[in-house]
mmCIF file of C-alpha atoms in Angstrom:
data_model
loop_
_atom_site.group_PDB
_atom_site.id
_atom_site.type_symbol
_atom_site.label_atom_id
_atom_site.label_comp_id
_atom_site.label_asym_id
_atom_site.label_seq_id
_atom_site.Cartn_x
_atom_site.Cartn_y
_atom_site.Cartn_z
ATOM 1 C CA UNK A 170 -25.209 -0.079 20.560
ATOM 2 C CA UNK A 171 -28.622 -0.714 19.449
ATOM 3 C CA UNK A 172 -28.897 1.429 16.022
ATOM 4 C CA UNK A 173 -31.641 3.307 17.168
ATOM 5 C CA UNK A 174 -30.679 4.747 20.248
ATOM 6 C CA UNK A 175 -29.648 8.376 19.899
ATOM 7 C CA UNK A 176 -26.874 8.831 22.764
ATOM 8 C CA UNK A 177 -26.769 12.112 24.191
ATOM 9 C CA UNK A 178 -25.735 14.578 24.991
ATOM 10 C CA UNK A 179 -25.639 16.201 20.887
ATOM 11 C CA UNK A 180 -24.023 19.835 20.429
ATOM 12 C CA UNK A 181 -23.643 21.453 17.314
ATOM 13 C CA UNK A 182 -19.386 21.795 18.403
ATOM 14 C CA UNK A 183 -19.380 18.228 17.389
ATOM 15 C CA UNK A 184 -21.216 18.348 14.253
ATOM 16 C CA UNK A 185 -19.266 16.158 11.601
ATOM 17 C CA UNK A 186 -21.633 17.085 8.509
ATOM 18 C CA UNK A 187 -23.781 19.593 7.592
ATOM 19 C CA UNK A 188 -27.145 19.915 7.764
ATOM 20 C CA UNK A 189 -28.636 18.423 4.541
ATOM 21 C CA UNK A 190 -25.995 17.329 3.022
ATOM 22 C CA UNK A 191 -26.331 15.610 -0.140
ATOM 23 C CA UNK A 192 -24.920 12.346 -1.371
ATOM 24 C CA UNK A 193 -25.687 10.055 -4.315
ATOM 25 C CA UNK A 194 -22.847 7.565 -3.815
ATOM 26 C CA UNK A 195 -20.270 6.317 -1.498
ATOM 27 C CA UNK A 196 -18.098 9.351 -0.207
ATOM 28 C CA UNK A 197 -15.408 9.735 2.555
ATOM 29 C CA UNK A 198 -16.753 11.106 5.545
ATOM 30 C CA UNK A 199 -15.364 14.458 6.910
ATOM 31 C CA UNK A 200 -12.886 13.720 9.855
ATOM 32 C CA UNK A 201 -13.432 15.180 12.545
ATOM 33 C CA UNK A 202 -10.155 16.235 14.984
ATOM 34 C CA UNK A 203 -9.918 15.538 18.731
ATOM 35 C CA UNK A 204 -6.609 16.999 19.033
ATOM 36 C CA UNK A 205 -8.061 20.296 17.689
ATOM 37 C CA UNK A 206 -8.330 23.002 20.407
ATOM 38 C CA UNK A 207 -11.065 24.617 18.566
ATOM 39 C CA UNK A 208 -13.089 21.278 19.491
ATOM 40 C CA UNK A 209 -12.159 22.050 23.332
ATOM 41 C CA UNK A 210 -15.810 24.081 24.055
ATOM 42 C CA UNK A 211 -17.195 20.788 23.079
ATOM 43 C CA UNK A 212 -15.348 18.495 25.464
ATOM 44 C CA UNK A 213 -13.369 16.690 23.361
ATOM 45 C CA UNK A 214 -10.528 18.855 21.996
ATOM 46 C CA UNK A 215 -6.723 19.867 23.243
ATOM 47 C CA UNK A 216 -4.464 18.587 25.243
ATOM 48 C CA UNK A 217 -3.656 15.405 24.832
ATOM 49 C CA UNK A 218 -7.787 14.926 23.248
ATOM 50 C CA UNK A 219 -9.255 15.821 26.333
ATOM 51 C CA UNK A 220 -9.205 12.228 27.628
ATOM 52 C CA UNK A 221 -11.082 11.071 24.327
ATOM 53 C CA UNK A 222 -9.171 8.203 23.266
ATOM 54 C CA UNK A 223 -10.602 5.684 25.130
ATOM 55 C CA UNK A 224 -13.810 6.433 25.410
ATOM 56 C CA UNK A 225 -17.211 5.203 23.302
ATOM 57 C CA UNK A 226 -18.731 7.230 21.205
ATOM 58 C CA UNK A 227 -21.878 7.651 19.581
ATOM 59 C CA UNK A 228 -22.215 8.525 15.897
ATOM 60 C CA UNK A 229 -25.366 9.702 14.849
ATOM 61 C CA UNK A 230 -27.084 9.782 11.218
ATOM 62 C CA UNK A 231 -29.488 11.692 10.675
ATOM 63 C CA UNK A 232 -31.382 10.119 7.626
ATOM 64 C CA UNK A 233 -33.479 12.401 6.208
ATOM 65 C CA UNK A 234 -34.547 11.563 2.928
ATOM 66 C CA UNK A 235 -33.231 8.790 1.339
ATOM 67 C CA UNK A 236 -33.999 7.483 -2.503
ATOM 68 C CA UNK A 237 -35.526 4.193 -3.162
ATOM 69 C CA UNK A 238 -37.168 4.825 -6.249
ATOM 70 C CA UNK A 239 -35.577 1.709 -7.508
ATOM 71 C CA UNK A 240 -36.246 -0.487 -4.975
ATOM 72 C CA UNK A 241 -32.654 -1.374 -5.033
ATOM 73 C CA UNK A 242 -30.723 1.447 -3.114
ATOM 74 C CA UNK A 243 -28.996 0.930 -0.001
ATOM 75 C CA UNK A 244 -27.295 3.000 2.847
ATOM 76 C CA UNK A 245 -24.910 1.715 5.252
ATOM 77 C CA UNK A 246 -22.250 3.382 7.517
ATOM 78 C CA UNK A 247 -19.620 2.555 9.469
ATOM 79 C CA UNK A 248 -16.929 5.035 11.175
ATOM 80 C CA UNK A 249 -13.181 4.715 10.815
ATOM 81 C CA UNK A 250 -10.346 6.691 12.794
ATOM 82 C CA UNK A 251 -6.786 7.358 11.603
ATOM 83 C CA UNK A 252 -3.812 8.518 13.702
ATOM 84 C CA UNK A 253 -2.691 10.856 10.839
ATOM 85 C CA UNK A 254 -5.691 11.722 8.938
ATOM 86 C CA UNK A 255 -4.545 9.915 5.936
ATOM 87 C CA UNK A 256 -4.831 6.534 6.789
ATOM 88 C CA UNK A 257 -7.849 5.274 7.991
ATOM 89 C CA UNK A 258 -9.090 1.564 9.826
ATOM 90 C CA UNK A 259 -12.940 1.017 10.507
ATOM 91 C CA UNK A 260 -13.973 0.417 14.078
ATOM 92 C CA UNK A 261 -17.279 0.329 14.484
ATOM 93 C CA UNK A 262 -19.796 -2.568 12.550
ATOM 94 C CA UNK A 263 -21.891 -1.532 10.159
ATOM 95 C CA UNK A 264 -25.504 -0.146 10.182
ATOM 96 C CA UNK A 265 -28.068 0.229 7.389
ATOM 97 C CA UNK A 266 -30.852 2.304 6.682
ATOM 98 C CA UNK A 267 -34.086 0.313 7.027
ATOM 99 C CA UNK A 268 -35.863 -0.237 3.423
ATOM 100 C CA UNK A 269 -38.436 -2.308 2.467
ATOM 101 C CA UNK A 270 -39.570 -2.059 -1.098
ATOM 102 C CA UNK A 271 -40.238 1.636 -2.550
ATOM 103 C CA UNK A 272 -39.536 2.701 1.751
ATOM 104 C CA UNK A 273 -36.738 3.506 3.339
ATOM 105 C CA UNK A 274 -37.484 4.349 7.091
ATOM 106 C CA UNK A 275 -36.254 8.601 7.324
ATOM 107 C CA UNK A 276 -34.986 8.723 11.247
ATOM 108 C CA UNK A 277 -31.758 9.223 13.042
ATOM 109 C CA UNK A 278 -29.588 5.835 13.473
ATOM 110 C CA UNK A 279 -26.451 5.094 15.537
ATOM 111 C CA UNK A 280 -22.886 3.964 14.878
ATOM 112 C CA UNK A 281 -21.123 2.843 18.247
ATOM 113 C CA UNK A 282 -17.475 2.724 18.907
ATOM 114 C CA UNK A 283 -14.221 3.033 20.842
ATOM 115 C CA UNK A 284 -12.175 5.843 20.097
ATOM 116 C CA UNK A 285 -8.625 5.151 19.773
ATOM 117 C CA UNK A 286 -6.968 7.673 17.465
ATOM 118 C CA UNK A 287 -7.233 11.733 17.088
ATOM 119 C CA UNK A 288 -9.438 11.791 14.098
ATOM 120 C CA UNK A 289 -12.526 10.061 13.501
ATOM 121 C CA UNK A 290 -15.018 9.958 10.193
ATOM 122 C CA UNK A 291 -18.260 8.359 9.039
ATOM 123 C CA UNK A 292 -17.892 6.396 5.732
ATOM 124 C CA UNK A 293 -21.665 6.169 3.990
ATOM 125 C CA UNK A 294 -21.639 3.320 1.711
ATOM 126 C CA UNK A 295 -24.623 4.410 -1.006
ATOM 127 C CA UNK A 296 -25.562 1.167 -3.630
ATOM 128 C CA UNK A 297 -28.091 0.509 -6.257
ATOM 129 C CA UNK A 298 -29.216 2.425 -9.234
ATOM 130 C CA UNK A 299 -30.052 5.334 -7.911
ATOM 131 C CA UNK A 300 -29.003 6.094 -4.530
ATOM 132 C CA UNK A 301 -29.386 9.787 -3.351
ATOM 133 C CA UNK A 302 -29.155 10.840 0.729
ATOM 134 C CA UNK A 303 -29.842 13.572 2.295
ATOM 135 C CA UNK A 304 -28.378 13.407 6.009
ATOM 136 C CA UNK A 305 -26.195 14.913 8.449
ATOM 137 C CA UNK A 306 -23.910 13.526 11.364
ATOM 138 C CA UNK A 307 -22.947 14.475 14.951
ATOM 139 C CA UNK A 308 -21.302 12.702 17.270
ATOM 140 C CA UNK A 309 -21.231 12.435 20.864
ATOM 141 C CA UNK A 310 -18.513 11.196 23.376
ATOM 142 C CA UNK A 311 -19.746 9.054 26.080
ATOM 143 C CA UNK A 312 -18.857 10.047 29.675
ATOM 144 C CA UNK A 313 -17.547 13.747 29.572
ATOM 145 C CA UNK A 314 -18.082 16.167 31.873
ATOM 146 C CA UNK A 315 -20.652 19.170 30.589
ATOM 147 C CA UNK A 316 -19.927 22.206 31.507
#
């Protein structure tokens, strides 16, 4: 998936961060359940996942602000899944946050990736001197019926 493309469609059900959240180093994501049958209104929850596993999904940053006072900091993500919500294995590649000197470019970017297990997170990866992010995350399941 190109890392620009913003798959839709995006509800706020499937919101895995909040809005602005704040980050000045590498953190783990916050999972977010497709087994859950409060997730169900959203297409993706209850019994067994609502057909989920299986199916690509789109996780999208929303960079808002992100530090390069430096010069040096760097953001890159990548989403993992776990069976348990313990254990955790990264399927997707990684993406950065476009910087060039003092610039880092403030837009939304896309993780791709087959979903194979009930819970799913996004893993930022903050480096340099003085990284700080301000961002949030939803993520979209490609090829569900809307209702």
């Amino acid at each position: 998936m190109n890392k620009y493309f913003v798959p839709t469609p995006l509800d706020e059900a499937t919101r895995m961060e909040p809005l602005g959240s704040t980050i000045t180093s590498s953190v783990n994501g916050i999972p977010f359940d497709f087994g859950a049958p409060s997730n169900a209104g959203a297409g993706v929850g209850a019994a067994p996942f609502s057909g989920g596993i299986g199916r690509p999904i789109g996780v999208v940053v929303n960079a808002r602000i992100a530090s390069r006072v430096n010069s040096n900091e760097t953001y890159t993500f990548h989403v993992e899944e776990s069976a348990d919500g313990s254990t955790w294995t990264t399927i997707s590649a990684p993406i950065s946050v476009d910087v060039s000197g003092t610039v880092a470019t403030e837009r939304p970017y896309s993780v791709g990736a087959f979903l194979s297990q009930q819970f799913v997170r996004l893993q930022p990866v903050l480096g340099g001197t003085s990284p700080m992010l301000v961002y949030d995350v939803l993520l979209t399941v490609q090829g569900f019926p809307r209702a």
